PDB file of C-alpha atoms in Angstrom:
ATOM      1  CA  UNK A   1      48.239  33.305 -28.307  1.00 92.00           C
ATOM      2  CA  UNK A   2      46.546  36.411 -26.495  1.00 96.00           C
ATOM      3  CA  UNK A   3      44.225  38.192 -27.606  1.00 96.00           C
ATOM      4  CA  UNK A   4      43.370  41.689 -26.274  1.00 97.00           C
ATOM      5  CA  UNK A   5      40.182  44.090 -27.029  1.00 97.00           C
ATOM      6  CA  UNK A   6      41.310  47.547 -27.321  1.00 97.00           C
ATOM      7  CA  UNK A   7      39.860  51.242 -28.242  1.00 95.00           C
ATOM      8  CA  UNK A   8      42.287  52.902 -31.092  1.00 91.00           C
ATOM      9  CA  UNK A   9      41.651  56.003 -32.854  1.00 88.00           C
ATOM     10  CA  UNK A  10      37.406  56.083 -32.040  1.00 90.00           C
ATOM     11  CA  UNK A  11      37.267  52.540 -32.323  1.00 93.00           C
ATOM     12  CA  UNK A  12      36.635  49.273 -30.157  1.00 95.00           C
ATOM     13  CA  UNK A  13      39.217  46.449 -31.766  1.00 96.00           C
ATOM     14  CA  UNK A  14      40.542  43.063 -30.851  1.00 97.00           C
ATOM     15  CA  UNK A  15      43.820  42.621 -30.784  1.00 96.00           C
ATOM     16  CA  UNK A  16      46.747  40.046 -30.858  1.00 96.00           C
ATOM     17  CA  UNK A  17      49.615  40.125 -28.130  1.00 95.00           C
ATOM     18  CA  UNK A  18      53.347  39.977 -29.347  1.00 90.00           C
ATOM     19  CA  UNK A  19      56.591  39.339 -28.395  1.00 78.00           C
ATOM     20  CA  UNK A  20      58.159  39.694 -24.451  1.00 73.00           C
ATOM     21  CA  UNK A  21      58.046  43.580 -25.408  1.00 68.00           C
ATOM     22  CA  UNK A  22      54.131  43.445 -25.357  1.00 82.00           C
ATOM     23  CA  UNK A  23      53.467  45.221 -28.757  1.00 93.00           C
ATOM     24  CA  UNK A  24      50.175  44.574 -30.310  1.00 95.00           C
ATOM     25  CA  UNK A  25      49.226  43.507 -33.592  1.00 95.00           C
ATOM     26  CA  UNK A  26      45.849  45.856 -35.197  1.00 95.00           C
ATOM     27  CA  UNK A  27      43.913  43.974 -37.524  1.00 94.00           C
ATOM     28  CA  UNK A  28      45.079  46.305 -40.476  1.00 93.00           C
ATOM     29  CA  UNK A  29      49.084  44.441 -39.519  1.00 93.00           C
ATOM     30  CA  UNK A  30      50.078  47.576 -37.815  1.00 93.00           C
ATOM     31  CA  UNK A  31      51.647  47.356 -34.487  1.00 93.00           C
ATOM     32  CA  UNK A  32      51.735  49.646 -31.432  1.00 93.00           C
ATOM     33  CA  UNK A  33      53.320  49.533 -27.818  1.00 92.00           C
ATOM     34  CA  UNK A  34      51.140  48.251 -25.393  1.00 89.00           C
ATOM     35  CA  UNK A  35      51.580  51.265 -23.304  1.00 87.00           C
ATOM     36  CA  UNK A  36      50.081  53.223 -25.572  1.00 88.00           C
ATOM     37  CA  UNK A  37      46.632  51.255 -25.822  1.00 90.00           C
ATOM     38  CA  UNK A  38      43.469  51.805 -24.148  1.00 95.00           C
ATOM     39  CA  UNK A  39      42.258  48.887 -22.266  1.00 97.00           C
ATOM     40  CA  UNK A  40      39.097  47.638 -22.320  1.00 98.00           C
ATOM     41  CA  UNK A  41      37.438  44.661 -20.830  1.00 98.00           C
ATOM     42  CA  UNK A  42      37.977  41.623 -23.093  1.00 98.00           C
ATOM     43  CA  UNK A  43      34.307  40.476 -22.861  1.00 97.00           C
ATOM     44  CA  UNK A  44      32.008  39.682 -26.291  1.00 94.00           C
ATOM     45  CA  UNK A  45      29.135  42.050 -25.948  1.00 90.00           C
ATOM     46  CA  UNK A  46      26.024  39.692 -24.480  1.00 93.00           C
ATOM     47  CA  UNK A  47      28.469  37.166 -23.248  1.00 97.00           C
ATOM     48  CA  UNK A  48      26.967  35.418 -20.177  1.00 98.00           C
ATOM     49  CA  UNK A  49      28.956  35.724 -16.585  1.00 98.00           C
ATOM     50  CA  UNK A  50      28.692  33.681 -14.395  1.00 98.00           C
ATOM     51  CA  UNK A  51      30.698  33.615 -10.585  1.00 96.00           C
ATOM     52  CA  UNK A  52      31.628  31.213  -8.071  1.00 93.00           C
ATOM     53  CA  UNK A  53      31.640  31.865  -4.538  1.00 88.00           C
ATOM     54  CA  UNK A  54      33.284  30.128  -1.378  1.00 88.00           C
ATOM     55  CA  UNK A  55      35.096  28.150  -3.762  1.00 92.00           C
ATOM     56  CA  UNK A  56      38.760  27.375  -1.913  1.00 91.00           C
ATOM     57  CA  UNK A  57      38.277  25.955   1.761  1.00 86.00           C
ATOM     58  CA  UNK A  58      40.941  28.269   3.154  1.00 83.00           C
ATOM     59  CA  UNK A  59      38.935  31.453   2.558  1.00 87.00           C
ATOM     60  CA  UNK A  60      35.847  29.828   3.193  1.00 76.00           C
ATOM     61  CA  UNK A  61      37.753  29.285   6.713  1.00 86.00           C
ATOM     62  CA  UNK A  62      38.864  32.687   6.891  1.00 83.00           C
ATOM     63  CA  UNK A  63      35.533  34.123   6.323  1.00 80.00           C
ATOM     64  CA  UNK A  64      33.911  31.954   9.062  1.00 78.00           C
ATOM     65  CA  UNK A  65      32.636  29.774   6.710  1.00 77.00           C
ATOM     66  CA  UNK A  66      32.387  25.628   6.456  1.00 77.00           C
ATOM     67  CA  UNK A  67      35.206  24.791   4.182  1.00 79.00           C
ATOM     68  CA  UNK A  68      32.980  23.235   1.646  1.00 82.00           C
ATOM     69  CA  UNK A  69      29.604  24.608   1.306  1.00 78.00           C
ATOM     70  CA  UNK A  70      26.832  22.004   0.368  1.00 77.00           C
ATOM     71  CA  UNK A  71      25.942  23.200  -3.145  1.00 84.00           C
ATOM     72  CA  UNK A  72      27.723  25.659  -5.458  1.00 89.00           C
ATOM     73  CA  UNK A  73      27.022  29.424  -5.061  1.00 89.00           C
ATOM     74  CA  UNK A  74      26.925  30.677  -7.984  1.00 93.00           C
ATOM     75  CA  UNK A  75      25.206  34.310  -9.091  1.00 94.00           C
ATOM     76  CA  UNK A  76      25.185  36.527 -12.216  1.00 95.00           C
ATOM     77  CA  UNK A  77      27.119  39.638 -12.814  1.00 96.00           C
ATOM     78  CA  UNK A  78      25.912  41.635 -15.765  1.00 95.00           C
ATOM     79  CA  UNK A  79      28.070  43.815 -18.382  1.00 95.00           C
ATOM     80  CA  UNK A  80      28.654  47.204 -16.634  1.00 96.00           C
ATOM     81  CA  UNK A  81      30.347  45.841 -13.617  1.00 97.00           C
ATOM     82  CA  UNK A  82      33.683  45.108 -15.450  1.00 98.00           C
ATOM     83  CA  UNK A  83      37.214  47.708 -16.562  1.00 98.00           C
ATOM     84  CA  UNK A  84      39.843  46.866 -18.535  1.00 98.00           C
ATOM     85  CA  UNK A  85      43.618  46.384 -17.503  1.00 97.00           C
ATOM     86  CA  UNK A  86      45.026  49.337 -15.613  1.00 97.00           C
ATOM     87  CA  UNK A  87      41.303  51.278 -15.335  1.00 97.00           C
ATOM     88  CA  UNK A  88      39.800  53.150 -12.541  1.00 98.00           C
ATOM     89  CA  UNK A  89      37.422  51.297 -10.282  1.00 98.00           C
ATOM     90  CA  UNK A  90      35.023  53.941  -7.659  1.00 98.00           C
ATOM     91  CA  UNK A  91      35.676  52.864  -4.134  1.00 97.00           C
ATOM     92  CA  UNK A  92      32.496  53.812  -1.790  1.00 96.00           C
ATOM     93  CA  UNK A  93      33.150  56.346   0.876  1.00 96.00           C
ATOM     94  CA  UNK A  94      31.715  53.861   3.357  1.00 95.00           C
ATOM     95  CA  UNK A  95      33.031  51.129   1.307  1.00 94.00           C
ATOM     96  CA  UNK A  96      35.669  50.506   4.135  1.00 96.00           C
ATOM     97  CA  UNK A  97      35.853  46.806   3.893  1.00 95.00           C
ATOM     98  CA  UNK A  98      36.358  46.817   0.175  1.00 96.00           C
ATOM     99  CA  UNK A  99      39.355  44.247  -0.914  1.00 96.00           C
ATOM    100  CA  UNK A 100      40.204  42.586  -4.089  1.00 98.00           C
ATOM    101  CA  UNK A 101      39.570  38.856  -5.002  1.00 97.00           C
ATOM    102  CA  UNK A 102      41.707  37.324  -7.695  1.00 98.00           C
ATOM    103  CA  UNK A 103      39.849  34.838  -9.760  1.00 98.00           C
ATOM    104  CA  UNK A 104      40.579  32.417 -13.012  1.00 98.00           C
ATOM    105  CA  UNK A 105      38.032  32.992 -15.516  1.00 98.00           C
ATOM    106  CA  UNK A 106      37.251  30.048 -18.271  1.00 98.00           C
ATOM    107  CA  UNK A 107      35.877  31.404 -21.110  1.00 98.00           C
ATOM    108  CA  UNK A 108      33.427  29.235 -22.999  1.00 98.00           C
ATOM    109  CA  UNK A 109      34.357  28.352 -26.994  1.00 98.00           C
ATOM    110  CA  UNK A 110      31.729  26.500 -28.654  1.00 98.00           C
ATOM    111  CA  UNK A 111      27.668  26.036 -27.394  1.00 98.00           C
ATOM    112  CA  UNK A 112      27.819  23.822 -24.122  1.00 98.00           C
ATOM    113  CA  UNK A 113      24.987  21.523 -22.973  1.00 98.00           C
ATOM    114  CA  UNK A 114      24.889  18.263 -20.736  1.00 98.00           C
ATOM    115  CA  UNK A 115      29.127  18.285 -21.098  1.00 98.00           C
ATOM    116  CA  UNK A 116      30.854  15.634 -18.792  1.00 98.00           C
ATOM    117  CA  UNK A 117      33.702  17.034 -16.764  1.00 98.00           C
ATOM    118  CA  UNK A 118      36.258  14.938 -18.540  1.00 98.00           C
ATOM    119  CA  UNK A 119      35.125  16.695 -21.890  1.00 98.00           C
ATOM    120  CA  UNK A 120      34.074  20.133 -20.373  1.00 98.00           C
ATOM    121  CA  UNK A 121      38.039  21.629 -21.288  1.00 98.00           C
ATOM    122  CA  UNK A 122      37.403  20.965 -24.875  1.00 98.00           C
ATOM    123  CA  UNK A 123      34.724  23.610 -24.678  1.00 98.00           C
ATOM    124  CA  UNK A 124      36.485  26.170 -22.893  1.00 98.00           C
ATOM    125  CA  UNK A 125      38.491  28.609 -25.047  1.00 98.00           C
ATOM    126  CA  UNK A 126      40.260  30.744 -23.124  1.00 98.00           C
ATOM    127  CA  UNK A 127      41.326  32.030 -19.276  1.00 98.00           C
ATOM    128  CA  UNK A 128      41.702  35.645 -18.096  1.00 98.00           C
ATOM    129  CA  UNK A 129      41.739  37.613 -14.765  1.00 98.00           C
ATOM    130  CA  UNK A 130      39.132  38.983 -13.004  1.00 98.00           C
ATOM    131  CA  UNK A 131      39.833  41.025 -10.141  1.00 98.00           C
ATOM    132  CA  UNK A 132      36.086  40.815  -8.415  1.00 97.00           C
ATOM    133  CA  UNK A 133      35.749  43.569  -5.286  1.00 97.00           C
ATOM    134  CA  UNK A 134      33.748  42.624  -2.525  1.00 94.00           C
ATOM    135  CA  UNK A 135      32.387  45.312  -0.200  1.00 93.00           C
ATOM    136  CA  UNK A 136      31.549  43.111   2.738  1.00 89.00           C
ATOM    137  CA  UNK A 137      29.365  46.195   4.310  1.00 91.00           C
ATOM    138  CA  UNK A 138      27.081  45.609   1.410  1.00 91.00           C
ATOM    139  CA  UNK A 139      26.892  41.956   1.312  1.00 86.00           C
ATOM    140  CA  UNK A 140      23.706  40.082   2.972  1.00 81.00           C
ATOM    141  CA  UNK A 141      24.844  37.973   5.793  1.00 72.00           C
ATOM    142  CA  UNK A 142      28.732  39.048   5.357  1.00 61.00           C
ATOM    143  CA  UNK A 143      28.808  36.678   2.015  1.00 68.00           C
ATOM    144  CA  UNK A 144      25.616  36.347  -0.116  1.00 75.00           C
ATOM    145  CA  UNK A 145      25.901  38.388  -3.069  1.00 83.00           C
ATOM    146  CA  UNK A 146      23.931  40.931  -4.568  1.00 85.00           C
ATOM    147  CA  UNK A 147      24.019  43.738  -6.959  1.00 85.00           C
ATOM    148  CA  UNK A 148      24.833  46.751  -4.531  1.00 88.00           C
ATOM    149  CA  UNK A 149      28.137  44.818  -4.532  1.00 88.00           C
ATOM    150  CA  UNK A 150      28.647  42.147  -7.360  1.00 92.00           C
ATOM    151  CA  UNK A 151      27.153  44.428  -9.952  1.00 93.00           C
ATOM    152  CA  UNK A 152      28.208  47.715  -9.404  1.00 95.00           C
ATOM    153  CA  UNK A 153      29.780  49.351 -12.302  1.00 96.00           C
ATOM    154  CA  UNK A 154      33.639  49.298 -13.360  1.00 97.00           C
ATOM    155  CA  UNK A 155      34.174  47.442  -9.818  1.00 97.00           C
ATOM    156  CA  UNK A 156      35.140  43.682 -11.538  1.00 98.00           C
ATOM    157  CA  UNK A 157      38.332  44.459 -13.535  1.00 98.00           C
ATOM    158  CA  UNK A 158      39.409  41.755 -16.170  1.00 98.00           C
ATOM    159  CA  UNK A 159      42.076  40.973 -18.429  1.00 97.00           C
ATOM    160  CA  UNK A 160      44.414  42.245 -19.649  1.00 97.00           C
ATOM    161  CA  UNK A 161      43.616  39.638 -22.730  1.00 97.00           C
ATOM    162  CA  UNK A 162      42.219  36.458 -23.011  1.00 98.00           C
ATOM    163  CA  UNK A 163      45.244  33.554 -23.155  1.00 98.00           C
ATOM    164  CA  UNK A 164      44.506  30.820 -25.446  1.00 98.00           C
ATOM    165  CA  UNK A 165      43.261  27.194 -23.802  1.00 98.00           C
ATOM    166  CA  UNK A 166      45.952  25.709 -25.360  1.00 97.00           C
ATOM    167  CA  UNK A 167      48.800  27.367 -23.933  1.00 97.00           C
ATOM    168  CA  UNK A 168      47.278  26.428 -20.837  1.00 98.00           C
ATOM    169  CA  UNK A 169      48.566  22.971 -19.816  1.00 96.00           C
ATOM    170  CA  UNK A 170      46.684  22.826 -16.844  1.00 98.00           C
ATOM    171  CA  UNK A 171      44.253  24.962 -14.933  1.00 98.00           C
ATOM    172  CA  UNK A 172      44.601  23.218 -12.147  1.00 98.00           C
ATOM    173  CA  UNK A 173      47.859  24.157 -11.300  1.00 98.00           C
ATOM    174  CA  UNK A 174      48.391  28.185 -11.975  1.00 98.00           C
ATOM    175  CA  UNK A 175      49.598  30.573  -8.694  1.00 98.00           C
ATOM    176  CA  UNK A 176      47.497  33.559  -8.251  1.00 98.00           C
ATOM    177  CA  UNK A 177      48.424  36.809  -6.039  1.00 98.00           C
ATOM    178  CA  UNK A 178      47.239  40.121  -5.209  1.00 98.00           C
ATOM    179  CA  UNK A 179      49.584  43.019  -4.642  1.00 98.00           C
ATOM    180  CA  UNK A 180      48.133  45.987  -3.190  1.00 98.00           C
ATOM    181  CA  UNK A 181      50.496  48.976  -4.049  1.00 98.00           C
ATOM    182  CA  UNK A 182      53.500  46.776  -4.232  1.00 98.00           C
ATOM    183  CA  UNK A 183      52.574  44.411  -1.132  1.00 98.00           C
ATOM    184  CA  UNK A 184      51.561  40.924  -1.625  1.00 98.00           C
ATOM    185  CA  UNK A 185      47.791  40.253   0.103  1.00 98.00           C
ATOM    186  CA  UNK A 186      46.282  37.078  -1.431  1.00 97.00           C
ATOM    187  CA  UNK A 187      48.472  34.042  -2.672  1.00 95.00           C
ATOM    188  CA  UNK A 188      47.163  30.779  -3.417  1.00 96.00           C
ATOM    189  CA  UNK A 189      46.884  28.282  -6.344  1.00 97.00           C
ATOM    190  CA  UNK A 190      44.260  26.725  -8.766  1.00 97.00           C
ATOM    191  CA  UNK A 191      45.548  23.415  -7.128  1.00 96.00           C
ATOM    192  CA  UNK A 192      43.018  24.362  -4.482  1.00 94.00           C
ATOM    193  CA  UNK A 193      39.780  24.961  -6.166  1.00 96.00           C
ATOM    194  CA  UNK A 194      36.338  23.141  -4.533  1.00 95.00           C
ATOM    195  CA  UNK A 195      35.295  22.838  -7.933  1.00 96.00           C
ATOM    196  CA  UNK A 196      37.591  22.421 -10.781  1.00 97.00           C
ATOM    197  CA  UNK A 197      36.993  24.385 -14.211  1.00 98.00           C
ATOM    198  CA  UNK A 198      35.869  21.519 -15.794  1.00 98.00           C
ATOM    199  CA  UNK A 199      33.662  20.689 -13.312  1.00 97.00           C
ATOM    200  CA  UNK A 200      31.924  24.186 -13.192  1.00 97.00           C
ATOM    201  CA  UNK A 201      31.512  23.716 -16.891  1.00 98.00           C
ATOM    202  CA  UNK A 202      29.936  20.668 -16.135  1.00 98.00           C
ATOM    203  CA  UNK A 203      27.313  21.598 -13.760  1.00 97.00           C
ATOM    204  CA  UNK A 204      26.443  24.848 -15.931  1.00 98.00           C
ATOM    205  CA  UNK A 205      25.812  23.134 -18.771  1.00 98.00           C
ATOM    206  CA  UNK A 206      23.374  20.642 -16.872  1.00 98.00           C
ATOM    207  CA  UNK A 207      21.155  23.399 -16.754  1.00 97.00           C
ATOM    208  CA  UNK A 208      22.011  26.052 -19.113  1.00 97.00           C
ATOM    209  CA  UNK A 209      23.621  25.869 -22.867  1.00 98.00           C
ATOM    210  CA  UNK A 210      26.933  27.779 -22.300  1.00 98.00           C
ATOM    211  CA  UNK A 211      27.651  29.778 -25.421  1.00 98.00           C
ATOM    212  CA  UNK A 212      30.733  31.147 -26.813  1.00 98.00           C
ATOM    213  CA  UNK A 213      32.143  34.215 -24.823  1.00 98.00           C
ATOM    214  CA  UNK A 214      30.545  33.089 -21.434  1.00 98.00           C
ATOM    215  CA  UNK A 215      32.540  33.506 -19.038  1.00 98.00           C
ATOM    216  CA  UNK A 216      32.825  31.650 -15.556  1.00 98.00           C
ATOM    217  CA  UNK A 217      34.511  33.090 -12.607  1.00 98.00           C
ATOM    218  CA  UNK A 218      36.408  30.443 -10.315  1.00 97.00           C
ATOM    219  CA  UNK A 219      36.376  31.541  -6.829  1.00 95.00           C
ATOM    220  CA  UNK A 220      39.019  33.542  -4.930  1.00 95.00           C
ATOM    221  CA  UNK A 221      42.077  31.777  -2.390  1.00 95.00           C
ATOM    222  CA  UNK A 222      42.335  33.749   1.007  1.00 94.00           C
ATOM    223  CA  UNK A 223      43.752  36.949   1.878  1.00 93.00           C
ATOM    224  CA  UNK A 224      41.600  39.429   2.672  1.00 94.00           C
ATOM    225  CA  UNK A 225      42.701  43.117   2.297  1.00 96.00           C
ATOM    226  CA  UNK A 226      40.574  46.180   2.732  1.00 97.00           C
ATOM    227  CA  UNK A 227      41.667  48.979   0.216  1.00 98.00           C
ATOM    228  CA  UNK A 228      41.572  52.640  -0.110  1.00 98.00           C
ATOM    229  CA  UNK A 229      41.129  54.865  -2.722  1.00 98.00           C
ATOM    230  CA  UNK A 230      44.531  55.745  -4.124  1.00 98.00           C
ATOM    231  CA  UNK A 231      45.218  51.961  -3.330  1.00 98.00           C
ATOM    232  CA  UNK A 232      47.091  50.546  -6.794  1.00 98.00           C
ATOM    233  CA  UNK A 233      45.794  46.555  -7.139  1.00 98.00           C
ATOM    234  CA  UNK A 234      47.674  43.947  -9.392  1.00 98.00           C
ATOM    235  CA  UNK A 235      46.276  40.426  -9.727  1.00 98.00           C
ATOM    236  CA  UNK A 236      48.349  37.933 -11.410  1.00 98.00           C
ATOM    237  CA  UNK A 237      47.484  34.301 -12.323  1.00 98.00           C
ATOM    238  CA  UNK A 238      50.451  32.049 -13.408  1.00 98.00           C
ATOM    239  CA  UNK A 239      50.736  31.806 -17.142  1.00 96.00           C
ATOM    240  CA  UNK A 240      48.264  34.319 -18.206  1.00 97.00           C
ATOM    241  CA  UNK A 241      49.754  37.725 -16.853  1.00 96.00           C
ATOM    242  CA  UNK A 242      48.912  40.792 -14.636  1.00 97.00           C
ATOM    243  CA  UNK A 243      45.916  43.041 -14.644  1.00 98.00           C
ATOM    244  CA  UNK A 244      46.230  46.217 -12.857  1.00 98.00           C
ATOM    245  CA  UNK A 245      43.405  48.522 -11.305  1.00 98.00           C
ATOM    246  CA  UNK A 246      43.621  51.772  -9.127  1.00 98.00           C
ATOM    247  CA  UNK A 247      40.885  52.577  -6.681  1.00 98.00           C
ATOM    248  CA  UNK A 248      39.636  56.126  -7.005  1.00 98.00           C
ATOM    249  CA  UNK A 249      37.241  57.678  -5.001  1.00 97.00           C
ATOM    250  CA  UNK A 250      33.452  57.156  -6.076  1.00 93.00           C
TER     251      UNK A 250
END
């Protein structure tokens, strides 16, 4: 099942996904076209984020990076950074190394504390797309982030819904690509995550209780592409769908 957050008629409403002709179900059993929705961000209001960095060795190598870093780096994104499917993200006139990174997100289910990896999945409910923009002329030391970059508002687009866990057979082994008005930038696969989903889930929960809605961001294969404003992006994981974003000018 999917399950999309929408605004309809002065109202903010999750939605269910139908059907290869993508109509959506209201709560009230009325349907409407998809193309007629408003997107918004499918994120539970105080939901937790948390994102992975330098987490496939091939970027890591194409940033200049080792391909495995010693610990995790992981940092916080709050609420106002992310835009729904097919929303407007500000690029920075001086923003000229912006690109796109296409990223699995795991969306916790249930509270989460001390989980082993081989029962982390259980607690995960759901995966979506995030599409999260780095600016590399903002970052400290090229990579480390911060919130001139990570946090800046409508810049992490994500969706379009949230795809159930269970129609998910493995998370491990989904393609993900970037086009950037029609032109494929970024491919890679799951298949080459540092750190699996379930181990992320893991190591979170070691220190943190992950509660339902949190949402952790994977990491990002290579393929970097610095965009314009006017530039259309589409990131598209295997299995879960497309979510489209258009740079405008900030």
């Amino acid at each position: 099942m999917k399950r999309a957050r929408i605004a309809h008629r002065g109202r903010e409403i999750w939605v269910q996904v139908t059907g290869d002709d993508m109509r959506l179900l209201l709560p009230n059993g009325q349907e409407i076209a998809a193309q007629d929705a408003h997107w918004l961000a499918p994120v539970q209001p105080g939901a937790a984020c948390y994102a992975l960095g330098l987490n496939f060795a091939d970027h890591n190598r194409e940033l200049g990076f080792a391909p495995k870093q010693e610990k995790p780096l992981i940092f916080m994104k709050g609420g106002n950074c992310f835009v729904g499917h097919d929303g407007d993200t500000p690029r920075p006139a001086d923003g000229n190394q912006m690109h796109p990174e296409c990223e699995l997100v795991a969306i916790i289910g249930q509270p989460a504390r001390n989980v082993t990896q081989a029962e982390a999945l259980d607690y995960v409910s759901g995966y979506t797309i995030a599409n999260d923009y780095a600016i590399r002329e903002y970052l400290e030391n090229y990579y480390r982030p911060n919130a001139r970059v990570k946090n800046r508002d409508a810049t992490t687009p994500i969706g379009p819904w949230i795809v159930d866990s269970s129609d998910i057979a493995d998370p491990q082994a989904l393609a993900i690509s970037t086009e950037v008005n029609g032109v494929e930038v970024q491919h890679g696969s799951t298949a080459d995550m540092i750190m699996t989903a379930a181990e992320l889930v893991s190591y979170l929960s070691s220190s943190v209780t992950l509660m339902p809605g949190d949402m952790i961001l994977t990491g990002t294969p290579h393929g970097v592409h610095f965009c314009a404003a006017g530039d259309t992006v589409v990131s598209r994981i295997e299995g879960i769908g497309a979510l489209t974003n258009h740079l405008v000018p900030a």
